[in-house]
Short mmCIF file of C-alpha atoms in Angstrom, two decimals:
data_model
loop_
_atom_site.label_atom_id
_atom_site.label_comp_id
_atom_site.label_asym_id
_atom_site.label_seq_id
_atom_site.Cartn_x
_atom_site.Cartn_y
_atom_site.Cartn_z
CA UNK A 1 -17.15 21.87 -23.94
CA UNK A 2 -16.76 21.79 -19.86
CA UNK A 3 -14.27 19.47 -19.53
CA UNK A 4 -15.45 19.25 -15.71
CA UNK A 5 -18.83 19.84 -14.65
CA UNK A 6 -19.25 19.70 -10.27
CA UNK A 7 -22.52 21.34 -8.91
CA UNK A 8 -24.22 21.55 -6.25
CA UNK A 9 -21.31 19.16 -3.82
CA UNK A 10 -22.77 18.80 0.00
CA UNK A 11 -20.61 16.56 2.03
CA UNK A 12 -20.46 16.09 5.62
CA UNK A 13 -18.18 14.48 7.94
CA UNK A 14 -20.42 13.29 10.84
CA UNK A 15 -22.08 16.61 11.95
CA UNK A 16 -19.19 18.77 10.54
CA UNK A 17 -20.56 20.01 6.88
CA UNK A 18 -17.55 20.79 4.43
CA UNK A 19 -18.83 21.57 1.68
CA UNK A 20 -21.81 23.25 1.27
CA UNK A 21 -23.19 23.73 -1.99
CA UNK A 22 -20.66 24.39 -4.35
CA UNK A 23 -20.50 24.17 -7.86
CA UNK A 24 -18.18 25.32 -10.51
CA UNK A 25 -17.11 24.15 -14.35
CA UNK A 26 -13.72 23.78 -16.00
CA UNK A 27 -13.55 24.58 -19.55
CA UNK A 28 -11.18 23.26 -22.11
CA UNK A 29 -7.04 24.16 -21.80
CA UNK A 30 -8.66 26.56 -18.96
CA UNK A 31 -6.93 26.83 -15.59
CA UNK A 32 -9.04 26.87 -12.43
CA UNK A 33 -6.65 27.85 -9.08
CA UNK A 34 -8.88 27.10 -5.90
CA UNK A 35 -7.17 29.23 -2.54
CA UNK A 36 -8.57 29.85 0.59
CA UNK A 37 -8.10 28.73 4.38
CA UNK A 38 -7.47 25.47 5.84
CA UNK A 39 -10.06 24.17 7.16
CA UNK A 40 -11.92 26.00 4.07
CA UNK A 41 -13.33 22.30 2.09
CA UNK A 42 -10.42 22.82 -1.11
CA UNK A 43 -9.14 19.83 -0.13
CA UNK A 44 -12.08 17.88 0.05
CA UNK A 45 -13.53 19.47 -3.09
CA UNK A 46 -10.33 18.14 -4.72
CA UNK A 47 -10.79 14.63 -3.51
CA UNK A 48 -14.75 14.16 -4.48
CA UNK A 49 -13.64 15.55 -7.59
CA UNK A 50 -10.83 13.22 -8.00
CA UNK A 51 -13.49 9.94 -7.05
CA UNK A 52 -11.47 9.62 -3.70
CA UNK A 53 -13.90 10.29 -1.35
CA UNK A 54 -17.72 10.14 -1.99
CA UNK A 55 -20.08 12.66 -1.61
CA UNK A 56 -23.49 13.01 -0.08
CA UNK A 57 -25.29 15.64 -2.46
CA UNK A 58 -24.74 16.63 -5.94
CA UNK A 59 -23.37 15.49 -9.26
CA UNK A 60 -20.26 15.16 -11.50
CA UNK A 61 -19.33 14.84 -15.15
CA UNK A 62 -16.33 15.08 -17.59
CA UNK A 63 -16.41 16.20 -21.12
CA UNK A 64 -20.42 15.67 -20.16
CA UNK A 65 -20.21 11.64 -18.96
CA UNK A 66 -21.64 11.25 -15.37
CA UNK A 67 -19.84 10.04 -12.70
CA UNK A 68 -22.03 11.49 -10.45
CA UNK A 69 -26.00 12.23 -10.61
CA UNK A 70 -27.71 14.14 -8.56
CA UNK A 71 -30.93 12.06 -7.64
CA UNK A 72 -34.26 12.51 -5.65
CA UNK A 73 -33.07 15.49 -3.05
CA UNK A 74 -29.85 16.31 -4.59
CA UNK A 75 -28.63 13.34 -3.44
CA UNK A 76 -25.58 11.87 -5.20
CA UNK A 77 -25.64 8.56 -7.06
CA UNK A 78 -22.46 7.51 -7.97
CA UNK A 79 -22.41 5.59 -11.67
CA UNK A 80 -21.65 1.71 -11.46
CA UNK A 81 -18.13 0.93 -11.00
CA UNK A 82 -16.97 -0.59 -14.27
CA UNK A 83 -18.42 3.31 -15.32
CA UNK A 84 -16.32 4.89 -13.09
CA UNK A 85 -13.33 3.26 -13.78
CA UNK A 86 -13.93 4.61 -17.76
CA UNK A 87 -14.39 7.59 -16.60
CA UNK A 88 -11.75 7.85 -14.20
CA UNK A 89 -9.62 8.39 -17.40
CA UNK A 90 -10.48 11.76 -17.91
CA UNK A 91 -8.67 12.69 -14.76
CA UNK A 92 -5.39 12.91 -12.59
CA UNK A 93 -3.98 14.18 -9.67
CA UNK A 94 -0.64 15.34 -8.12
CA UNK A 95 -0.43 14.79 -4.18
CA UNK A 96 0.48 17.25 -2.02
CA UNK A 97 3.42 14.92 -0.33
CA UNK A 98 3.92 13.09 -3.53
CA UNK A 99 3.62 10.12 -3.39
CA UNK A 100 5.68 7.40 -5.65
CA UNK A 101 5.71 3.99 -5.44
CA UNK A 102 8.71 4.09 -3.38
CA UNK A 103 9.65 0.08 -4.75
CA UNK A 104 10.28 1.46 -8.27
CA UNK A 105 12.68 3.35 -10.03
CA UNK A 106 12.09 6.43 -11.61
CA UNK A 107 10.84 4.67 -14.91
CA UNK A 108 8.75 2.15 -13.69
CA UNK A 109 7.02 4.76 -11.58
CA UNK A 110 6.04 6.77 -15.16
CA UNK A 111 5.40 4.12 -17.63
CA UNK A 112 4.30 1.45 -15.40
CA UNK A 113 0.52 2.18 -15.50
CA UNK A 114 0.73 3.12 -18.96
CA UNK A 115 1.77 -0.61 -19.78
CA UNK A 116 -0.20 -2.93 -17.19
CA UNK A 117 -3.55 -0.36 -17.11
CA UNK A 118 -3.86 1.23 -20.55
CA UNK A 119 -2.33 -1.62 -22.33
CA UNK A 120 0.12 0.39 -23.72
CA UNK A 121 3.19 -1.59 -26.15
CA UNK A 122 6.64 -1.03 -23.03
CA UNK A 123 8.88 0.19 -25.45
CA UNK A 124 6.48 3.35 -26.85
CA UNK A 125 5.56 4.06 -22.62
CA UNK A 126 9.80 4.24 -21.91
CA UNK A 127 10.40 6.51 -25.32
CA UNK A 128 6.77 8.72 -23.68
CA UNK A 129 8.44 8.47 -20.09
CA UNK A 130 11.70 10.04 -21.34
CA UNK A 131 10.63 12.63 -23.37
CA UNK A 132 8.76 13.77 -19.85
CA UNK A 133 12.16 13.60 -17.77
CA UNK A 134 14.17 15.27 -20.46
CA UNK A 135 10.35 18.11 -20.20
CA UNK A 136 10.94 17.86 -16.19
CA UNK A 137 14.70 18.31 -16.32
CA UNK A 138 14.72 14.98 -15.52
CA UNK A 139 16.92 12.79 -17.82
CA UNK A 140 19.21 11.38 -16.28
CA UNK A 141 17.78 10.26 -12.82
CA UNK A 142 15.37 7.57 -14.35
CA UNK A 143 16.91 5.00 -12.88
CA UNK A 144 17.20 6.52 -9.17
CA UNK A 145 14.88 5.66 -6.25
CA UNK A 146 12.48 8.07 -5.48
CA UNK A 147 14.40 7.78 -1.57
CA UNK A 148 17.29 9.34 -3.88
CA UNK A 149 15.80 12.77 -5.06
CA UNK A 150 14.94 15.90 -3.45
CA UNK A 151 11.64 16.56 -2.96
CA UNK A 152 11.01 18.71 -5.93
CA UNK A 153 12.31 16.17 -7.99
CA UNK A 154 10.23 13.62 -6.61
CA UNK A 155 7.25 15.69 -7.39
CA UNK A 156 8.13 16.21 -10.86
CA UNK A 157 8.44 12.26 -10.91
CA UNK A 158 4.73 12.29 -9.64
CA UNK A 159 3.42 14.93 -12.53
CA UNK A 160 5.10 13.63 -15.66
CA UNK A 161 3.92 9.71 -14.09
CA UNK A 162 0.45 11.65 -13.94
CA UNK A 163 1.13 13.13 -17.20
CA UNK A 164 1.94 9.45 -18.94
CA UNK A 165 -1.90 8.60 -18.80
CA UNK A 166 -2.70 11.72 -20.91
CA UNK A 167 -5.77 12.67 -18.29
CA UNK A 168 -7.70 15.71 -19.69
CA UNK A 169 -8.07 17.59 -16.67
CA UNK A 170 -4.80 17.44 -14.17
CA UNK A 171 -5.40 18.30 -10.46
CA UNK A 172 -2.77 19.22 -7.66
CA UNK A 173 -3.02 19.12 -4.37
CA UNK A 174 -1.53 21.36 -2.67
CA UNK A 175 1.58 20.44 -4.89
CA UNK A 176 4.41 22.90 -3.44
CA UNK A 177 3.39 23.08 -0.03
CA UNK A 178 5.92 20.11 1.39
CA UNK A 179 8.67 22.10 -0.60
CA UNK A 180 11.08 24.35 0.26
CA UNK A 181 10.64 27.97 -1.05
CA UNK A 182 13.42 27.13 -4.01
CA UNK A 183 12.02 23.75 -4.59
CA UNK A 184 8.75 25.31 -4.91
CA UNK A 185 9.91 27.89 -7.99
CA UNK A 186 11.06 24.38 -10.09
CA UNK A 187 7.36 23.66 -9.24
CA UNK A 188 5.62 26.64 -10.05
CA UNK A 189 7.72 26.45 -13.67
CA UNK A 190 6.85 23.66 -14.42
CA UNK A 191 2.99 24.69 -13.71
CA UNK A 192 3.22 27.89 -15.38
CA UNK A 193 5.08 25.05 -19.43
CA UNK A 194 1.73 23.05 -18.87
CA UNK A 195 -0.39 26.08 -18.36
CA UNK A 196 1.47 27.61 -21.48
CA UNK A 197 0.38 24.40 -23.32
CA UNK A 198 -2.56 24.81 -22.37
CA UNK A 199 -2.90 21.30 -19.91
CA UNK A 200 -6.21 21.65 -18.56
CA UNK A 201 -5.56 22.09 -14.81
CA UNK A 202 -7.75 22.49 -11.15
CA UNK A 203 -5.06 23.65 -8.62
CA UNK A 204 -5.27 24.12 -4.55
CA UNK A 205 -2.98 25.91 -3.49
CA UNK A 206 -0.74 28.59 -1.45
CA UNK A 207 1.25 30.23 -3.59
CA UNK A 208 -1.40 33.78 -3.93
CA UNK A 209 1.47 35.14 -6.17
CA UNK A 210 1.08 32.36 -8.61
CA UNK A 211 -2.46 31.09 -9.07
CA UNK A 212 -2.60 35.00 -10.01
CA UNK A 213 -0.19 34.51 -12.43
CA UNK A 214 -1.29 31.06 -13.94
CA UNK A 215 -4.77 30.54 -13.51
CA UNK A 216 -7.61 31.86 -15.46
CA UNK A 217 -10.03 32.00 -12.92
CA UNK A 218 -9.72 31.56 -9.40
CA UNK A 219 -12.03 30.74 -6.72
CA UNK A 220 -11.82 31.82 -2.81
CA UNK A 221 -13.07 29.15 -0.63
CA UNK A 222 -14.33 30.27 3.21
CA UNK A 223 -16.19 27.64 5.63
CA UNK A 224 -17.43 25.04 2.39
CA UNK A 225 -18.78 27.54 0.48
CA UNK A 226 -17.17 30.02 -2.29
CA UNK A 227 -16.50 32.95 -0.58
CA UNK A 228 -15.94 34.86 -3.89
CA UNK A 229 -14.62 33.95 -7.41
CA UNK A 230 -13.83 35.85 -10.87
CA UNK A 231 -10.67 36.94 -12.90
CA UNK A 232 -7.21 37.17 -11.18
CA UNK A 233 -7.87 41.43 -11.63
CA UNK A 234 -11.01 40.58 -10.09
CA UNK A 235 -10.34 38.94 -7.01
CA UNK A 236 -7.05 40.66 -6.13
CA UNK A 237 -9.52 43.90 -6.67
CA UNK A 238 -12.36 42.14 -4.70
CA UNK A 239 -13.96 44.10 -1.27
CA UNK A 240 -15.33 40.71 0.04
CA UNK A 241 -13.50 41.35 3.48
CA UNK A 242 -13.45 37.99 3.96
CA UNK A 243 -10.62 37.50 1.68
CA UNK A 244 -8.86 40.78 1.99
CA UNK A 245 -8.48 39.82 5.66
CA UNK A 246 -7.27 35.79 3.74
CA UNK A 247 -5.23 38.18 2.09
CA UNK A 248 -3.92 40.73 4.43
CA UNK A 249 -2.22 38.13 6.28
CA UNK A 250 -0.75 36.99 3.24
CA UNK A 251 0.80 40.27 2.80
CA UNK A 252 2.09 40.80 6.70
CA UNK A 253 4.09 37.69 6.48
CA UNK B 1 26.61 -47.37 19.67
CA UNK B 2 29.59 -45.76 18.22
CA UNK B 3 29.58 -41.69 17.27
CA UNK B 4 28.77 -42.54 14.10
CA UNK B 5 25.47 -44.50 14.03
CA UNK B 6 24.30 -41.79 16.25
CA UNK B 7 25.18 -39.53 13.60
CA UNK B 8 24.05 -41.10 11.59
CA UNK B 9 20.52 -41.43 13.66
CA UNK B 10 19.96 -37.62 13.85
CA UNK B 11 21.03 -37.48 10.50
CA UNK B 12 17.89 -38.70 9.88
CA UNK B 13 15.97 -36.43 12.45
CA UNK B 14 17.26 -33.73 10.88
CA UNK B 15 16.04 -35.05 7.48
CA UNK B 16 12.74 -35.03 9.10
CA UNK B 17 13.04 -31.78 11.25
CA UNK B 18 14.33 -29.49 7.89
CA UNK B 19 10.96 -31.43 5.91
CA UNK B 20 9.13 -29.88 8.83
CA UNK B 21 10.14 -26.85 8.51
CA UNK B 22 10.44 -26.51 4.91
CA UNK B 23 7.05 -27.45 4.21
CA UNK B 24 5.18 -25.05 7.73
CA UNK B 25 7.03 -22.13 5.84
CA UNK B 26 5.34 -23.00 2.51
CA UNK B 27 1.80 -23.57 3.74
CA UNK B 28 1.36 -21.12 6.03
CA UNK B 29 2.94 -18.11 4.82
CA UNK B 30 0.65 -17.65 2.34
CA UNK B 31 -2.55 -19.46 4.72
CA UNK B 32 -1.70 -16.46 7.13
CA UNK B 33 -1.96 -14.17 4.35
CA UNK B 34 -5.39 -15.50 3.40
CA UNK B 35 -6.54 -15.29 7.12
CA UNK B 36 -5.39 -11.43 6.93
CA UNK B 37 -7.33 -10.97 4.49
CA UNK B 38 -10.47 -12.41 6.15
CA UNK B 39 -9.52 -10.47 9.35
CA UNK B 40 -9.41 -7.28 8.05
CA UNK B 41 -12.12 -7.92 5.12
CA UNK B 42 -14.99 -5.41 5.94
CA UNK B 43 -17.68 -8.56 6.35
CA UNK B 44 -18.01 -8.50 10.82
CA UNK B 45 -18.59 -12.49 10.52
CA UNK B 46 -16.00 -13.16 8.54
CA UNK B 47 -12.89 -10.46 10.94
CA UNK B 48 -14.88 -12.45 14.29
CA UNK B 49 -14.17 -16.02 12.90
CA UNK B 50 -10.58 -15.02 11.54
CA UNK B 51 -10.18 -13.15 15.45
CA UNK B 52 -11.74 -16.19 16.89
CA UNK B 53 -9.02 -18.49 14.64
CA UNK B 54 -5.92 -15.99 15.87
CA UNK B 55 -7.00 -15.95 19.55
CA UNK B 56 -7.03 -19.85 20.14
CA UNK B 57 -3.69 -20.25 18.03
CA UNK B 58 -2.23 -17.52 20.29
CA UNK B 59 -3.65 -18.32 23.40
CA UNK B 60 -3.40 -21.90 23.65
CA UNK B 61 0.17 -24.41 23.70
CA UNK B 62 1.18 -25.54 19.91
CA UNK B 63 1.97 -28.69 21.95
CA UNK B 64 -1.35 -29.43 23.19
CA UNK B 65 -2.83 -28.25 19.70
CA UNK B 66 -0.03 -30.85 18.35
CA UNK B 67 -2.46 -33.66 20.35
CA UNK B 68 -5.95 -32.54 19.22
CA UNK B 69 -4.89 -32.52 15.55
CA UNK B 70 -3.30 -36.00 15.92
CA UNK B 71 -5.84 -37.93 18.23
CA UNK B 72 -8.91 -35.52 17.86
CA UNK B 73 -10.18 -37.24 14.42
CA UNK B 74 -10.69 -40.76 16.98
CA UNK B 75 -11.45 -39.88 19.60
CA UNK B 76 -13.94 -37.16 18.21
CA UNK B 77 -15.08 -39.07 15.06
CA UNK B 78 -13.92 -42.32 15.68
CA UNK B 79 -11.75 -42.26 13.03
CA UNK B 80 -8.66 -45.02 13.06
CA UNK B 81 -5.14 -43.68 13.69
CA UNK B 82 -2.68 -45.08 10.52
CA UNK B 83 0.69 -44.76 11.26
CA UNK B 84 1.55 -41.96 8.44
CA UNK B 85 -0.65 -39.65 9.66
CA UNK B 86 1.26 -38.35 12.40
CA UNK B 87 3.44 -36.57 10.23
CA UNK B 88 0.72 -35.57 8.42
CA UNK B 89 -0.81 -34.49 11.84
CA UNK B 90 2.90 -32.44 12.62
CA UNK B 91 2.60 -31.09 9.19
CA UNK B 92 -1.28 -29.80 9.71
CA UNK B 93 -0.80 -28.33 13.31
CA UNK B 94 2.41 -26.34 12.73
CA UNK B 95 0.96 -24.93 10.17
CA UNK B 96 -2.18 -23.72 11.43
CA UNK B 97 -0.53 -21.96 14.14
CA UNK B 98 2.30 -20.79 12.46
CA UNK B 99 -0.41 -19.06 9.89
CA UNK B 100 -2.36 -17.59 12.67
CA UNK B 101 0.88 -15.83 13.77
CA UNK B 102 2.26 -14.57 10.37
CA UNK B 103 -1.42 -13.31 9.48
CA UNK B 104 -1.07 -10.91 12.37
CA UNK B 105 2.47 -10.09 11.11
CA UNK B 106 0.67 -9.35 7.25
CA UNK B 107 -2.05 -7.46 9.43
CA UNK B 108 0.88 -4.72 10.76
CA UNK B 109 2.55 -4.13 7.54
CA UNK B 110 -0.55 -3.67 6.06
CA UNK B 111 -1.86 -1.38 8.43
CA UNK B 112 1.70 0.29 8.96
CA UNK B 113 1.01 1.31 4.69
CA UNK B 114 0.18 4.88 3.75
CA UNK B 115 -3.36 5.68 2.75
CA UNK B 116 -1.45 7.76 -0.07
CA UNK B 117 0.27 4.07 -1.81
CA UNK B 118 -3.49 3.30 -2.00
CA UNK B 119 -4.82 6.59 -3.24
CA UNK B 120 -2.41 6.93 -6.30
CA UNK B 121 -2.30 3.72 -7.10
CA UNK B 122 -6.40 4.24 -7.65
CA UNK B 123 -5.74 7.58 -9.80
CA UNK B 124 -3.27 5.58 -11.96
CA UNK B 125 -5.46 3.31 -12.91
CA UNK B 126 -4.87 -0.30 -10.66
CA UNK B 127 -7.49 -2.13 -10.01
CA UNK B 128 -7.61 -3.67 -5.99
CA UNK B 129 -5.31 -7.54 -7.23
CA UNK B 130 -2.95 -5.01 -9.23
CA UNK B 131 -3.02 -2.57 -5.97
CA UNK B 132 -1.97 -5.12 -3.62
CA UNK B 133 0.18 -7.45 -5.12
CA UNK B 134 2.51 -5.18 -7.03
CA UNK B 135 2.52 -1.90 -4.42
CA UNK B 136 1.48 -2.66 -1.21
CA UNK B 137 2.68 -6.45 -0.67
CA UNK B 138 6.31 -5.84 -2.00
CA UNK B 139 6.28 -2.78 0.10
CA UNK B 140 4.82 -4.77 3.29
CA UNK B 141 7.11 -7.84 3.02
CA UNK B 142 10.46 -5.27 3.59
CA UNK B 143 8.88 -3.74 6.72
CA UNK B 144 7.99 -6.92 8.00
CA UNK B 145 10.84 -9.53 7.47
CA UNK B 146 12.84 -8.21 11.01
CA UNK B 147 9.31 -9.71 12.51
CA UNK B 148 9.14 -13.00 10.04
CA UNK B 149 12.74 -13.41 11.18
CA UNK B 150 11.51 -13.85 14.71
CA UNK B 151 8.91 -16.22 13.91
CA UNK B 152 11.41 -18.25 11.66
CA UNK B 153 13.81 -19.06 14.04
CA UNK B 154 10.89 -19.61 17.17
CA UNK B 155 9.72 -22.61 14.12
CA UNK B 156 13.05 -23.95 13.61
CA UNK B 157 13.10 -24.27 17.88
CA UNK B 158 9.51 -25.27 17.74
CA UNK B 159 9.66 -28.26 15.56
CA UNK B 160 11.09 -29.89 18.19
CA UNK B 161 7.55 -30.20 20.10
CA UNK B 162 6.84 -32.98 17.66
CA UNK B 163 7.87 -35.49 20.20
CA UNK B 164 4.59 -35.15 21.70
CA UNK B 165 3.61 -37.54 19.00
CA UNK B 166 6.44 -39.63 18.28
CA UNK B 167 7.65 -38.27 15.77
CA UNK B 168 11.22 -38.99 15.27
CA UNK B 169 12.08 -35.96 14.61
CA UNK B 170 15.87 -34.69 15.24
CA UNK B 171 15.19 -33.93 18.86
CA UNK B 172 12.65 -36.90 19.75
CA UNK B 173 15.88 -38.91 18.16
CA UNK B 174 18.38 -37.34 20.60
CA UNK B 175 16.15 -38.10 23.16
CA UNK B 176 15.86 -41.84 22.69
CA UNK B 177 19.79 -42.02 21.63
CA UNK B 178 20.56 -40.91 25.29
CA UNK B 179 18.39 -42.63 27.46
CA UNK B 180 19.47 -45.62 26.00
CA UNK B 181 22.93 -44.66 26.03
CA UNK B 182 23.31 -42.66 28.99
CA UNK B 183 25.00 -40.05 27.42
CA UNK B 184 24.93 -36.62 26.47
CA UNK B 185 27.08 -36.20 23.63
CA UNK B 186 22.99 -36.92 21.51
CA UNK B 187 21.92 -33.49 23.02
CA UNK B 188 25.23 -31.11 22.72
CA UNK B 189 24.64 -32.63 18.72
CA UNK B 190 20.49 -31.46 18.95
CA UNK B 191 22.51 -28.24 20.02
CA UNK B 192 25.05 -27.51 17.98
CA UNK B 193 21.69 -28.75 15.28
CA UNK B 194 19.95 -26.24 16.07
CA UNK B 195 22.20 -23.72 15.57
CA UNK B 196 24.01 -23.74 13.14
CA UNK B 197 20.03 -24.40 11.88
CA UNK B 198 19.29 -21.14 13.20
CA UNK B 199 22.56 -19.51 12.46
CA UNK B 200 22.03 -20.27 8.78
CA UNK B 201 18.55 -18.87 8.55
CA UNK B 202 19.51 -15.59 10.58
CA UNK B 203 22.17 -15.45 7.90
CA UNK B 204 19.88 -16.13 5.01
CA UNK B 205 16.95 -13.66 6.15
CA UNK B 206 19.81 -10.83 6.21
CA UNK B 207 21.22 -11.28 2.59
CA UNK B 208 17.29 -11.27 2.20
CA UNK B 209 16.46 -7.52 4.28
CA UNK B 210 19.80 -6.19 2.84
CA UNK B 211 18.54 -6.97 -1.08
CA UNK B 212 15.32 -5.42 -0.02
CA UNK B 213 17.52 -2.07 0.88
CA UNK B 214 17.68 -1.37 -2.19
CA UNK B 215 14.66 1.71 -1.59
CA UNK B 216 13.34 3.38 1.19
#
């Protein structure tokens, strides 16, 4: 089954067409990496898929449940708020700048939504949160507040927070862009481990080597369209001139 | 009049002053939040009503507002004014005025919150009410505390304006004793009282600020 299915998404901000007819599918256990230059629409695509942004045209579904249908002329029709609320449980998002709740301790950041939103038992939520923290190598940090942690630690907490809700699909919006190279490595390792556990993930990233190593499928976006896509081998061996230019710039630096 | 009689009369005035202060805060802080919601509403009509309300409350003297609230019912509708209404009028006047100021303080705090906090809450499945009261408001309170302290200190001193409708709070009493006894003493006592009151307010607010310093 397709865990995520996006068809013919279009999105404009005023006169600026940011997404021009994008379609993609992600199967269970698949890791999709989205790469491309700044302003190519990667983040907007992610924000449309996570319902943070409303798209103009196209459809969107998770595990066959339609969050957005394409109506007449492809215009997007959103499901009712109660249906969307249900569908939202299918996915989680890890932000570029973490967006942890600063007034909550690390533990509370992780357990609050499971308890309040999913009505899980407190003891059970705490137990699971501690397991997640152990997995993230942060067992000793549960009573810390976000400002007391490094960027890499904060990002690992935010990954644990997203995982605690048991999403079917986990999105990452440039999860390492706010981190220095050393801390970047920490996060990439965590994501790699998740991939080894067959977590279904969609990752917008500028880390080319990482995308190459971890992704099953890579999409290269440029100016609002999918300029090239395929397996890492296909993509990095591609003759597409725009893709070559983009990768070339990376290699020069 | 001896010193202790003067003090006991001033003491009664102090109780009234503290009551006005306490009741004004009790009602204007939540009312201000309500006005902020209207001021930030998506509905243009509600937003403009709130904007107009705030602009009138901030744009006219509090003394005048107190007189309008007190005398208004009689002049406008011919309703006779009872003696006890005086105290109610003072509270209504102060609450309406301070709510407008607090509304703007809340708004400044709410608008300073990064969008990411709302987005994270949405992704985690919190509804709008939970998002506001659990995630946004606690952080807003921390951010606006210094401005609120300013306003609260002003309120302590503003309570003296109640004298215009002859509510016998501290300042009214001091004025009466001073003119009957031709003495400066009541004013000195009043001055010390306001200063000590505000010193306490500042100390308490500083304590709360420190308490909220457990996160950044």
